[in-house]
């Protein structure tokens, strides 16, 4: 029903699961392979093929996770991968610039500010100009 070698595969992977679980920490692939070879693979078996088969089984079994540098641990030890929320702008390769400073003046507004400073044009009289307050202007 499950194909040839299914029972052997299940027995080996269950053994490896218990081996890692009992150790309480990740184990290097070479240590796992050494233990599996001692227990399950006879001398007449081609060890190269057995190693390749075992590595494939280990990769496909969802109980195990490769932690890098040849170390294997139990997936239950790893934090679950959650969905990451990515701002839409970062997906568009754009950034948002925030400016907490004073508002910038356009070119024309800056020219007007340079030639007609507000403190000279308006005197604080409730925001109203009276006749004669603007120098050089005739009414």
Coordinates of C-alpha atoms in Angstrom, one line a residue:
X1 CA 0.0 0.0 0.0
X2 CA 2.7 2.5 0.9
X3 CA 5.5 1.3 -1.3
X4 CA 8.6 -0.7 -0.8
X5 CA 10.7 0.2 2.2
X6 CA 8.0 2.1 3.9
X7 CA 8.3 0.2 7.2
X8 CA 12.0 0.5 7.2
X9 CA 11.7 4.3 6.6
X10 CA 9.2 4.7 9.4
X11 CA 11.3 2.7 11.8
X12 CA 14.4 4.7 11.0
X13 CA 12.7 8.1 11.2
X14 CA 11.0 7.2 14.5
X15 CA 14.4 6.1 15.9
X16 CA 16.0 9.4 14.8
X17 CA 13.1 11.4 16.3
X18 CA 13.5 9.7 19.7
X19 CA 17.3 10.1 19.5
X20 CA 17.0 13.9 19.0
X21 CA 14.2 14.2 21.5
X22 CA 16.2 12.3 24.1
X23 CA 19.3 14.4 23.5
X24 CA 17.4 17.6 24.1
X25 CA 19.4 19.6 21.5
X26 CA 20.1 19.5 17.8
X27 CA 22.4 16.8 16.5
X28 CA 24.8 16.9 13.5
X29 CA 23.8 14.9 10.5
X30 CA 27.0 12.8 10.7
X31 CA 26.1 11.7 14.3
X32 CA 22.6 10.8 13.2
X33 CA 23.9 8.9 10.2
X34 CA 26.4 7.0 12.3
X35 CA 23.7 5.9 14.8
X36 CA 21.3 4.9 12.0
X37 CA 24.1 3.0 10.1
X38 CA 25.1 1.1 13.3
X39 CA 21.5 0.0 14.0
X40 CA 19.8 -0.4 10.6
X41 CA 22.3 -0.8 7.7
X42 CA 24.1 -4.0 7.3
X43 CA 27.7 -4.2 6.0
X44 CA 26.6 -5.5 2.6
X45 CA 24.4 -2.5 2.0
X46 CA 25.8 0.3 -0.1
X47 CA 26.4 3.0 2.5
X48 CA 26.5 5.9 0.0
X49 CA 23.0 5.0 -1.2
X50 CA 21.8 4.5 2.3
X51 CA 23.1 8.0 3.3
X52 CA 21.4 9.6 0.4
X53 CA 18.1 7.8 1.1
X54 CA 18.3 8.7 4.8
X55 CA 19.0 12.4 4.0
X56 CA 16.0 12.6 1.7
X57 CA 13.7 11.0 4.3
X58 CA 15.0 13.4 6.9
X59 CA 14.3 16.4 4.6
X60 CA 10.8 15.2 3.8
X61 CA 9.6 14.3 7.3
X62 CA 7.8 17.3 8.8
X63 CA 8.9 16.5 12.3
X64 CA 12.5 17.6 11.6
X65 CA 14.1 20.9 10.6
X66 CA 17.6 21.7 9.4
X67 CA 19.1 24.4 11.6
X68 CA 22.0 25.0 9.4
X69 CA 25.6 23.8 9.4
X70 CA 24.4 20.2 9.3
X71 CA 22.5 20.4 12.5
X72 CA 19.1 18.8 12.7
X73 CA 16.4 19.4 15.4
X74 CA 12.8 19.0 16.0
X75 CA 10.4 21.3 14.3
X76 CA 8.4 21.6 17.5
X77 CA 11.5 23.4 19.0
X78 CA 11.4 26.1 16.4
X79 CA 9.0 29.1 16.7
X80 CA 6.2 29.0 14.2
X81 CA 6.6 31.1 11.2
X82 CA 3.9 33.7 11.2
X83 CA 2.7 35.9 8.4
X84 CA 4.7 39.0 8.0
X85 CA 2.9 42.2 7.2
X86 CA 4.8 44.2 4.7
X87 CA 3.8 47.8 4.0
X88 CA 2.5 48.3 0.5
X89 CA 5.0 51.1 -0.2
X90 CA 7.9 48.7 0.5
X91 CA 6.5 46.3 -2.0
X92 CA 6.5 49.1 -4.5
X93 CA 10.2 49.9 -3.6
X94 CA 9.2 53.4 -2.4
X95 CA 9.7 55.1 0.9
X96 CA 7.8 57.6 2.9
X97 CA 9.7 60.7 4.1
X98 CA 8.4 62.4 7.2
X99 CA 9.3 66.0 7.8
X100 CA 8.6 67.3 11.3
X101 CA 10.3 70.6 10.6
X102 CA 8.7 73.9 9.5
X103 CA 6.8 73.9 6.3
X104 CA 8.9 74.6 3.3
X105 CA 8.1 77.6 1.1
X106 CA 7.9 77.3 -2.7
X107 CA 10.3 79.3 -4.8
X108 CA 7.9 82.2 -5.3
X109 CA 6.8 82.2 -1.6
X110 CA 10.5 82.3 -0.6
X111 CA 11.1 85.3 -3.0
X112 CA 8.1 87.1 -1.5
X113 CA 9.4 86.4 2.0
X114 CA 12.8 87.6 1.1
X115 CA 11.6 90.9 -0.4
X116 CA 8.6 91.6 1.7
X117 CA 9.2 90.1 5.2
X118 CA 5.9 89.5 7.0
X119 CA 7.0 91.3 10.1
X120 CA 7.6 94.5 8.1
X121 CA 4.4 94.2 6.1
X122 CA 1.9 93.4 8.8
X123 CA 1.9 95.1 12.1
X124 CA -0.1 93.3 14.8
X125 CA -3.4 95.1 14.7
X126 CA -5.7 92.2 14.7
X127 CA -4.5 91.0 11.3
X128 CA -5.8 94.1 9.5
X129 CA -3.8 96.6 7.6
X130 CA -4.6 100.3 7.8
X131 CA -4.0 102.8 5.2
X132 CA -0.5 104.1 5.1
X133 CA 1.0 101.0 6.8
X134 CA 2.5 99.7 3.6
X135 CA 5.5 101.7 2.7
X136 CA 5.6 103.0 -0.9
X137 CA 1.9 102.3 -1.4
X138 CA -0.6 105.1 -2.2
X139 CA -4.3 104.6 -1.6

